[in-house]
Coordinates of N, CA and C in Angstrom, one line a residue:
M1309 N -88.9 56.2 23.7 CA -89.1 55.0 23.7 C -89.2 54.8 22.0
K1310 N -88.8 53.9 21.2 CA -88.6 54.0 19.9 C -88.8 52.4 19.6
L1311 N -90.0 51.8 19.3 CA -90.4 50.2 19.2 C -90.2 49.9 17.5
A1312 N -89.5 48.6 17.7 CA -89.8 47.7 16.4 C -90.3 46.6 16.9
F1313 N -90.9 45.8 16.0 CA -91.7 44.4 16.4 C -91.0 43.2 15.0
L1314 N -91.1 41.9 15.8 CA -90.7 41.2 14.9 C -91.9 40.2 15.0
A1315 N -92.6 39.4 14.2 CA -93.6 38.8 14.2 C -93.8 37.7 13.0
S1316 N -94.4 36.4 13.3 CA -94.2 35.3 12.3 C -95.7 35.1 11.9
H1317 N -97.0 35.7 12.3 CA -98.0 35.1 12.1 C -98.9 36.9 12.2
G1318 N -99.9 36.7 13.3 CA -100.9 38.0 13.5 C -100.6 39.2 14.2
G1319 N -99.3 38.8 15.0 CA -98.8 40.3 15.5 C -99.7 40.8 16.7
S1320 N -100.2 40.2 17.2 CA -101.6 40.5 18.3 C -100.6 41.8 19.6
A1321 N -99.7 41.3 19.7 CA -99.2 42.2 20.8 C -98.6 43.5 19.7
A1322 N -97.8 43.2 18.9 CA -97.5 44.6 18.2 C -98.7 45.2 18.0
R1323 N -100.2 44.7 17.5 CA -101.2 45.5 17.3 C -101.8 46.1 18.6
H1324 N -101.9 45.7 19.6 CA -102.1 46.3 21.2 C -101.0 47.8 21.1
L1325 N -99.9 47.4 21.1 CA -98.9 48.6 21.5 C -99.2 49.6 20.4
V1326 N -99.1 49.4 19.3 CA -99.5 50.5 18.5 C -100.7 51.1 18.5
A1327 N -101.6 50.4 19.2 CA -103.0 50.7 19.5 C -102.9 52.1 20.7
A1328 N -102.0 51.6 21.3 CA -101.8 52.3 22.5 C -101.1 53.6 22.7
C1329 N -100.0 53.1 21.5 CA -99.2 54.5 21.2 C -100.1 55.5 20.4
R1330 N -101.0 55.3 19.7 CA -102.1 56.0 18.9 C -102.9 56.8 19.6
S1331 N -103.2 55.8 20.8 CA -103.9 56.5 21.9 C -103.8 57.4 22.9
G1332 N -102.4 57.3 22.8 CA -101.8 58.2 23.8 C -101.3 57.4 25.3
E1333 N -102.0 56.1 25.5 CA -101.7 55.5 26.6 C -100.4 54.8 26.9
L1334 N -99.3 54.9 25.6 CA -98.2 54.3 25.5 C -97.4 55.4 25.1
H1335 N -96.4 56.0 25.8 CA -95.4 57.2 25.4 C -94.5 56.6 24.6
A1336 N -94.5 56.0 23.1 CA -93.5 55.7 22.4 C -94.0 55.6 21.1
T1337 N -93.2 55.6 20.4 CA -93.5 55.6 18.7 C -92.9 54.4 18.1
P1338 N -93.7 53.6 17.4 CA -93.8 52.6 16.8 C -93.3 53.0 15.2
L1339 N -92.0 51.9 15.3 CA -91.7 52.4 13.7 C -91.1 51.3 12.8
A1340 N -91.4 49.8 13.3 CA -91.1 48.9 12.2 C -91.3 47.6 12.5
L1341 N -91.4 46.8 11.7 CA -91.7 45.2 11.6 C -91.1 44.4 10.8
A1342 N -90.6 43.5 11.2 CA -89.7 42.5 10.4 C -90.8 41.0 10.6
S1343 N -90.7 40.4 9.7 CA -91.3 38.8 9.8 C -90.6 38.0 9.0
N1344 N -90.5 36.9 9.5 CA -90.0 35.6 8.9 C -91.0 34.8 8.1
N1345 N -92.5 35.3 7.8 CA -93.2 35.1 7.0 C -93.7 35.7 6.0
S1346 N -93.4 35.6 4.6 CA -93.8 36.7 3.6 C -95.5 36.8 3.9
R1347 N -96.1 35.9 4.2 CA -97.4 35.9 4.1 C -98.2 36.6 5.5
S1348 N -97.2 36.6 6.2 CA -97.8 36.9 7.7 C -99.0 38.2 7.5
P1349 N -99.8 38.0 8.2 CA -100.9 39.2 8.3 C -100.3 40.2 9.2
A1350 N -99.2 40.0 10.0 CA -98.5 41.5 11.0 C -97.8 42.1 9.8
L1351 N -97.3 41.5 8.4 CA -96.3 42.4 7.7 C -97.5 43.3 6.9
A1352 N -98.8 42.6 6.5 CA -99.5 43.4 5.8 C -100.1 44.6 6.7
W1353 N -100.2 44.2 7.7 CA -100.7 45.5 8.9 C -99.8 46.4 9.1
A1354 N -98.6 45.8 9.1 CA -97.8 47.0 9.6 C -97.4 48.0 8.4
R1355 N -97.4 47.6 7.1 CA -97.7 48.5 6.1 C -98.4 49.6 6.0
E1356 N -99.6 49.1 6.7 CA -101.0 49.8 6.4 C -100.7 50.8 7.4
E1357 N -100.4 50.4 8.7 CA -100.1 51.6 9.6 C -99.0 52.2 9.5
G1358 N -98.4 52.2 8.1 CA -97.1 53.1 8.1 C -95.8 52.8 8.8
L1359 N -95.9 51.6 9.3 CA -94.7 51.3 9.9 C -93.7 50.7 8.7
A1360 N -92.2 51.2 8.8 CA -91.1 50.1 7.8 C -91.6 48.6 8.1
A1361 N -91.4 48.1 7.2 CA -91.7 46.4 7.1 C -90.9 45.6 6.4
A1362 N -90.6 44.6 6.5 CA -89.6 43.8 5.7 C -90.0 42.1 6.0
H1363 N -89.8 41.5 4.9 CA -89.9 40.0 5.4 C -88.2 39.7 5.2
L1364 N -88.0 39.2 6.4 CA -86.5 38.6 6.4 C -86.3 37.3 6.9
S1365 N -85.8 36.3 5.8 CA -86.0 34.9 6.5 C -85.1 34.0 5.8
A1366 N -85.1 32.9 6.5 CA -83.9 32.1 5.9 C -84.2 31.9 4.5
A1367 N -85.1 31.9 3.8 CA -85.5 32.0 2.4 C -84.4 32.9 1.6
R1368 N -84.7 33.9 2.2 CA -83.9 35.0 1.7 C -82.3 35.3 2.2
Y1369 N -82.2 34.7 2.9 CA -80.8 34.5 3.8 C -80.5 33.3 4.3
P1370 N -80.0 32.5 3.4 CA -79.8 30.6 4.0 C -78.7 30.6 5.1
D1371 N -77.7 31.7 5.3 CA -76.6 31.8 6.0 C -77.1 32.5 7.4
P1372 N -77.5 31.6 8.7 CA -78.0 32.3 9.6 C -77.2 33.5 10.4
A1373 N -75.8 33.6 9.8 CA -75.2 35.1 10.4 C -75.6 36.1 9.7
A1374 N -76.0 35.8 8.3 CA -76.4 36.6 7.2 C -77.8 37.2 7.3
L1375 N -78.4 36.4 8.1 CA -80.1 36.8 8.3 C -79.7 37.7 9.8
D1376 N -79.0 36.9 10.6 CA -79.0 37.8 11.8 C -78.7 39.1 11.5
A1377 N -77.4 39.7 10.8 CA -77.0 40.9 10.2 C -78.3 41.8 9.4
A1378 N -78.7 41.2 8.8 CA -79.8 41.6 8.1 C -81.0 42.2 8.9
L1379 N -81.6 41.0 10.0 CA -82.4 41.7 11.0 C -81.9 42.9 11.8
R1380 N -80.7 43.0 12.3 CA -80.1 43.5 12.8 C -80.2 44.9 12.3
D1381 N -79.7 45.2 11.2 CA -79.3 46.1 10.5 C -81.0 46.8 9.8
F1382 N -81.7 46.0 9.9 CA -82.9 46.7 9.4 C -83.7 47.3 10.8
L1383 N -83.8 46.6 11.9 CA -84.3 47.0 13.1 C -83.4 48.6 13.3
V1384 N -82.0 48.6 13.9 CA -81.3 49.1 14.0 C -81.2 50.4 13.2
G1385 N -81.6 50.2 12.2 CA -81.7 51.4 10.9 C -83.0 51.7 10.9
S1386 N -84.0 51.5 11.6 CA -85.8 52.0 11.9 C -85.2 53.3 12.7
G1387 N -84.2 52.8 13.5 CA -84.2 53.7 14.5 C -84.6 53.5 16.1
A1388 N -85.2 52.0 16.0 CA -85.7 51.9 17.2 C -84.6 51.3 18.2
D1389 N -85.0 51.9 19.4 CA -84.5 51.6 20.7 C -85.0 49.9 21.3
T1390 N -86.2 49.8 21.4 CA -86.7 48.4 21.9 C -87.2 47.4 20.8
L1391 N -87.2 46.3 21.1 CA -87.7 45.2 20.4 C -88.8 44.4 20.9
V1392 N -89.8 44.2 20.7 CA -90.8 43.0 20.9 C -91.2 42.2 19.9
L1393 N -91.0 41.2 20.5 CA -91.5 39.8 20.1 C -92.9 39.6 19.9
S1394 N -93.5 39.7 19.0 CA -95.0 39.2 19.1 C -95.3 38.1 18.1
G1395 N -95.3 37.0 18.7 CA -95.2 35.7 18.1 C -94.3 35.5 17.1
Y1396 N -93.0 36.0 17.5 CA -91.9 35.6 16.5 C -91.4 34.1 16.8
M1397 N -91.7 33.1 15.9 CA -91.2 31.6 16.2 C -90.0 31.0 15.8
K1398 N -89.1 32.3 15.7 CA -87.7 31.9 15.3 C -86.8 32.1 16.5
A1399 N -85.9 31.7 16.8 CA -84.8 32.2 17.8 C -83.9 33.2 17.1
L1400 N -83.4 34.0 18.0 CA -82.8 35.2 17.5 C -81.2 35.2 17.7
G1401 N -80.7 35.9 16.8 CA -79.0 35.5 16.6 C -78.2 36.2 17.4
P1402 N -77.0 36.3 17.6 CA -76.4 37.2 18.7 C -75.9 38.7 18.5
Q1403 N -76.4 38.9 17.1 CA -76.3 40.2 16.8 C -77.6 41.1 17.2
V1404 N -78.4 40.4 16.9 CA -80.0 41.1 17.0 C -79.8 41.3 18.9
L1405 N -79.4 40.2 19.2 CA -79.1 40.0 20.7 C -78.8 41.1 21.6
E1406 N -77.3 41.1 21.0 CA -76.8 41.9 21.4 C -77.0 44.0 21.1
A1407 N -77.3 43.9 20.1 CA -78.1 45.2 19.5 C -79.3 45.7 20.6
F1408 N -79.9 45.0 21.0 CA -81.4 44.8 21.6 C -81.0 45.0 23.4
A1409 N -79.7 44.1 23.8 CA -79.8 43.9 24.9 C -80.3 44.7 26.0
G1410 N -81.3 44.0 27.0 CA -81.8 45.3 27.9 C -83.1 45.1 27.6
R1411 N -83.5 45.6 26.1 CA -84.7 46.3 25.5 C -85.2 45.7 24.8
L1412 N -85.2 44.0 25.0 CA -86.1 43.3 24.2 C -86.8 42.3 25.0
L1413 N -88.2 42.5 24.5 CA -89.3 41.8 25.2 C -89.7 40.4 24.2
N1414 N -90.2 39.5 25.2 CA -90.9 38.4 24.6 C -92.2 38.0 25.7
I1415 N -93.2 37.7 25.0 CA -94.6 37.3 25.7 C -95.0 35.7 25.4
H1416 N -94.9 34.9 26.6 CA -94.9 33.7 26.7 C -96.2 33.1 27.3
P1417 N -96.9 32.1 26.7 CA -98.3 31.9 27.1 C -98.6 31.0 28.3
S1418 N -97.4 31.1 29.5 CA -97.6 30.5 30.5 C -96.9 31.2 31.8
L1419 N -97.0 30.7 33.0 CA -96.1 31.3 34.0 C -94.7 30.8 34.3
L1420 N -93.6 31.4 33.5 CA -92.5 30.8 33.3 C -92.1 31.1 34.7
P1421 N -91.4 30.1 35.0 CA -90.7 28.9 34.5 C -91.2 27.8 33.8
R1422 N -92.5 27.6 34.7 CA -92.9 26.5 34.1 C -93.4 26.6 32.5
H1423 N -93.7 25.6 31.8 CA -93.7 25.3 30.9 C -93.2 26.3 29.6
G1424 N -92.0 26.4 29.6 CA -91.1 27.1 29.1 C -90.2 26.5 28.3
G1425 N -89.2 27.1 27.7 CA -88.1 26.4 27.2 C -88.2 25.8 25.7
H1426 N -87.4 25.1 25.5 CA -87.0 24.4 23.7 C -88.6 23.9 23.6
G1427 N -89.2 23.8 22.6 CA -90.2 23.1 22.1 C -91.5 23.4 22.5
L1428 N -91.4 24.4 23.7 CA -92.8 24.9 24.4 C -93.2 26.2 23.7
Y1429 N -93.7 25.9 22.8 CA -94.6 27.5 22.1 C -96.0 27.2 21.5
G1430 N -96.7 28.4 21.4 CA -98.2 27.7 21.0 C -98.9 27.0 21.7
D1431 N -99.3 26.3 20.7 CA -100.5 25.1 21.5 C -99.9 24.4 22.4
R1432 N -98.7 23.8 22.2 CA -97.9 22.9 23.0 C -97.8 23.5 24.4
V1433 N -97.6 24.9 24.7 CA -97.3 25.5 26.1 C -99.2 25.0 26.8
H1434 N -100.1 25.3 26.3 CA -101.0 24.9 26.6 C -101.4 23.7 27.0
E1435 N -101.3 22.7 25.9 CA -101.2 21.2 26.1 C -100.4 20.7 27.4
S1436 N -99.1 21.3 27.3 CA -98.4 20.9 28.5 C -98.9 21.1 30.3
V1437 N -99.5 22.7 29.9 CA -100.4 23.3 31.1 C -101.6 22.2 31.6
L1438 N -102.2 21.9 30.7 CA -103.4 21.2 30.8 C -103.1 19.7 31.3
A1439 N -102.0 19.0 30.6 CA -101.5 17.8 30.9 C -101.0 17.6 32.1
S1440 N -100.7 18.9 32.9 CA -99.5 18.8 34.5 C -100.8 18.7 35.2
G1441 N -102.1 19.5 35.2 CA -102.8 19.1 36.2 C -102.9 20.6 37.0
D1442 N -101.7 21.5 36.5 CA -102.0 23.1 37.3 C -103.2 23.7 37.2
A1443 N -103.2 24.1 38.6 CA -104.9 25.0 38.9 C -104.6 26.3 38.3
E1444 N -103.7 26.9 37.7 CA -103.6 28.2 37.2 C -102.4 28.4 35.9
S1445 N -102.5 29.0 34.9 CA -101.8 29.7 34.1 C -101.8 30.6 33.8
G1446 N -101.2 31.3 32.6 CA -101.4 33.1 32.5 C -100.1 33.2 31.3
A1447 N -99.7 34.3 31.2 CA -98.7 34.9 30.6 C -97.5 35.5 31.4
T1448 N -96.4 35.7 30.8 CA -95.4 36.1 30.9 C -94.7 36.7 30.0
V1449 N -94.2 38.3 30.5 CA -93.4 39.2 29.9 C -92.2 39.1 30.2
H1450 N -91.1 38.8 29.7 CA -89.4 38.5 29.8 C -88.4 39.4 28.9
L1451 N -87.3 39.7 29.6 CA -86.4 40.0 28.6 C -86.0 38.7 28.0
V1452 N -85.5 39.2 26.9 CA -84.7 38.1 26.1 C -83.4 37.9 26.1
T1453 N -83.1 36.6 26.5 CA -81.4 36.6 26.4 C -81.3 35.0 25.6
A1454 N -80.0 35.1 25.4 CA -79.8 33.8 24.8 C -80.4 32.4 24.7
G1455 N -80.8 32.1 26.0 CA -81.5 31.0 26.4 C -83.1 31.2 26.3
I1456 N -83.9 30.1 25.7 CA -84.9 29.9 25.1 C -85.8 30.3 26.6
D1457 N -86.9 31.4 26.6 CA -87.6 31.5 28.0 C -86.9 31.7 29.0
E1458 N -85.5 32.1 29.1 CA -84.6 32.1 30.2 C -84.7 33.7 31.0
G1459 N -84.8 34.6 30.1 CA -84.9 36.1 30.8 C -85.5 36.2 31.8
P1460 N -85.2 37.1 32.6 CA -85.6 37.9 33.7 C -87.2 38.3 33.1
V1461 N -88.1 37.9 34.2 CA -89.2 38.1 33.8 C -89.6 39.5 34.5
L1462 N -90.5 40.4 33.5 CA -91.1 41.5 33.7 C -92.2 41.6 34.5
A1463 N -93.1 40.9 34.0 CA -94.3 40.8 34.7 C -95.3 39.7 34.2
Q1464 N -96.3 39.0 35.1 CA -97.0 38.1 34.6 C -98.4 38.5 34.8
A1465 N -99.2 37.6 34.5 CA -101.0 38.0 34.4 C -101.3 36.4 34.4
R1466 N -102.0 36.1 35.5 CA -102.5 34.8 35.9 C -104.0 34.4 35.5
V1467 N -104.4 33.2 35.2 CA -105.7 33.2 34.7 C -105.9 31.5 35.3
P1468 N -107.2 31.2 35.8 CA -107.6 29.6 36.3 C -107.6 28.5 35.5
V1469 N -107.1 27.7 35.6 CA -107.1 26.5 34.9 C -108.6 26.0 35.4
L1470 N -109.8 25.8 34.5 CA -111.2 25.4 35.2 C -111.1 23.5 35.0
P1471 N -112.0 23.3 35.8 CA -112.2 21.6 35.6 C -112.9 21.5 34.3
G1472 N -112.1 20.5 33.4 CA -112.9 20.0 32.0 C -112.3 21.1 31.0
D1473 N -111.4 22.1 31.3 CA -110.9 23.1 30.4 C -110.3 22.5 29.2
T1474 N -110.4 22.8 28.2 CA -109.8 22.2 26.6 C -109.0 23.1 26.4
L1475 N -108.1 23.0 25.2 CA -107.2 24.1 24.6 C -107.6 25.2 24.2
P1476 N -108.9 25.3 23.3 CA -109.4 26.5 22.9 C -109.8 27.4 23.9
A1477 N -110.3 26.8 25.0 CA -110.8 27.6 26.2 C -109.7 28.4 26.9
L1478 N -108.8 27.5 27.1 CA -107.7 28.1 28.1 C -107.0 28.8 27.3
K1479 N -106.4 28.8 25.9 CA -106.0 29.6 25.3 C -106.5 30.9 25.2
A1480 N -108.1 31.2 24.9 CA -108.6 32.1 24.7 C -108.5 32.9 26.0
R1481 N -108.2 32.3 27.1 CA -108.1 32.9 28.5 C -107.4 33.4 28.9
V1482 N -106.0 32.9 28.3 CA -104.7 33.5 28.3 C -104.6 34.6 27.3
Q1483 N -105.0 34.1 26.0 CA -104.6 35.6 25.2 C -105.5 36.8 25.7
A1484 N -107.0 36.4 26.2 CA -107.2 37.8 26.7 C -106.7 39.0 27.6
V1485 N -105.5 38.2 28.2 CA -104.8 38.9 29.1 C -103.4 39.3 28.7
E1486 N -103.3 39.1 27.1 CA -101.4 39.0 26.9 C -101.4 40.9 26.6
G1487 N -102.3 41.2 25.8 CA -102.0 42.5 25.5 C -102.2 43.6 26.5
A1488 N -103.2 43.5 27.7 CA -102.4 44.2 28.9 C -101.3 44.4 29.4
L1489 N -100.9 42.8 29.6 CA -100.2 42.7 30.1 C -98.2 43.3 29.5
M1490 N -98.7 43.0 28.1 CA -97.6 43.5 27.6 C -97.3 45.1 27.6
L1491 N -98.5 45.8 27.2 CA -98.4 47.2 27.6 C -98.0 47.5 29.1
R1492 N -98.2 46.9 29.9 CA -97.6 47.3 31.3 C -96.2 46.9 31.3
A1493 N -95.8 45.8 31.0 CA -94.3 45.6 31.0 C -93.5 46.4 30.2
V1494 N -93.9 47.0 29.0 CA -93.3 47.9 28.3 C -93.1 49.2 29.1
Q1495 N -94.2 49.8 29.6 CA -94.5 50.9 30.3 C -93.5 50.8 31.4
M1496 N -93.4 49.8 31.9 CA -92.4 49.4 33.0 C -90.8 49.4 32.9
L1497 N -90.7 49.2 31.6 CA -89.0 49.2 30.8 C -89.1 50.8 30.7
A1498 N -89.7 51.4 30.1 CA -89.9 52.7 29.4 C -89.5 53.6 30.7
A1499 N -89.9 53.3 31.7 CA -89.8 53.7 33.1 C -88.5 53.4 33.7
R1500 N -87.9 52.8 33.1 CA -86.2 52.2 33.8 C -85.1 53.5 33.2
P1501 N -84.5 53.8 34.0 CA -83.3 54.7 33.5 C -82.4 54.4 32.3

């Protein structure tokens, strides 16, 4: 398995997976990371780790089809066969979706299908969970399709929602399970024929 990543900010899932590759826990080769944010800490980290790194955004490619093609060309050109979204805050275009169909993963900070879909990302997800009164939340790794948060679920990890929970407390509890969950999902995908 040859991995590429898309990240908008810190890229915690990418960092976790690259560390697992380097330790031998994940038998895969990390190759590249692209970000839509030129100031993304993940972009600087990727360069330090020796990954091919690129800033590819609407600022550089105002036409969505041109940006989609540039992302596809960079990711496919890196030699990657699997793409992991690591806090990537943009919808993907049809060219990237087609190039990595069935090998494109995302982690979402809730138990999909609850609290997923258009407009539900980051802290908004945790706010939605708290407002709903749900007794549990967690994280979901799913295959990415054209619909937002609609792809097949590969793995989930559950955490309790505690009485009097705050957004920062719930968010921290969910984030604490995300790295191991993403690693398990990538290992499951790697085991598929």
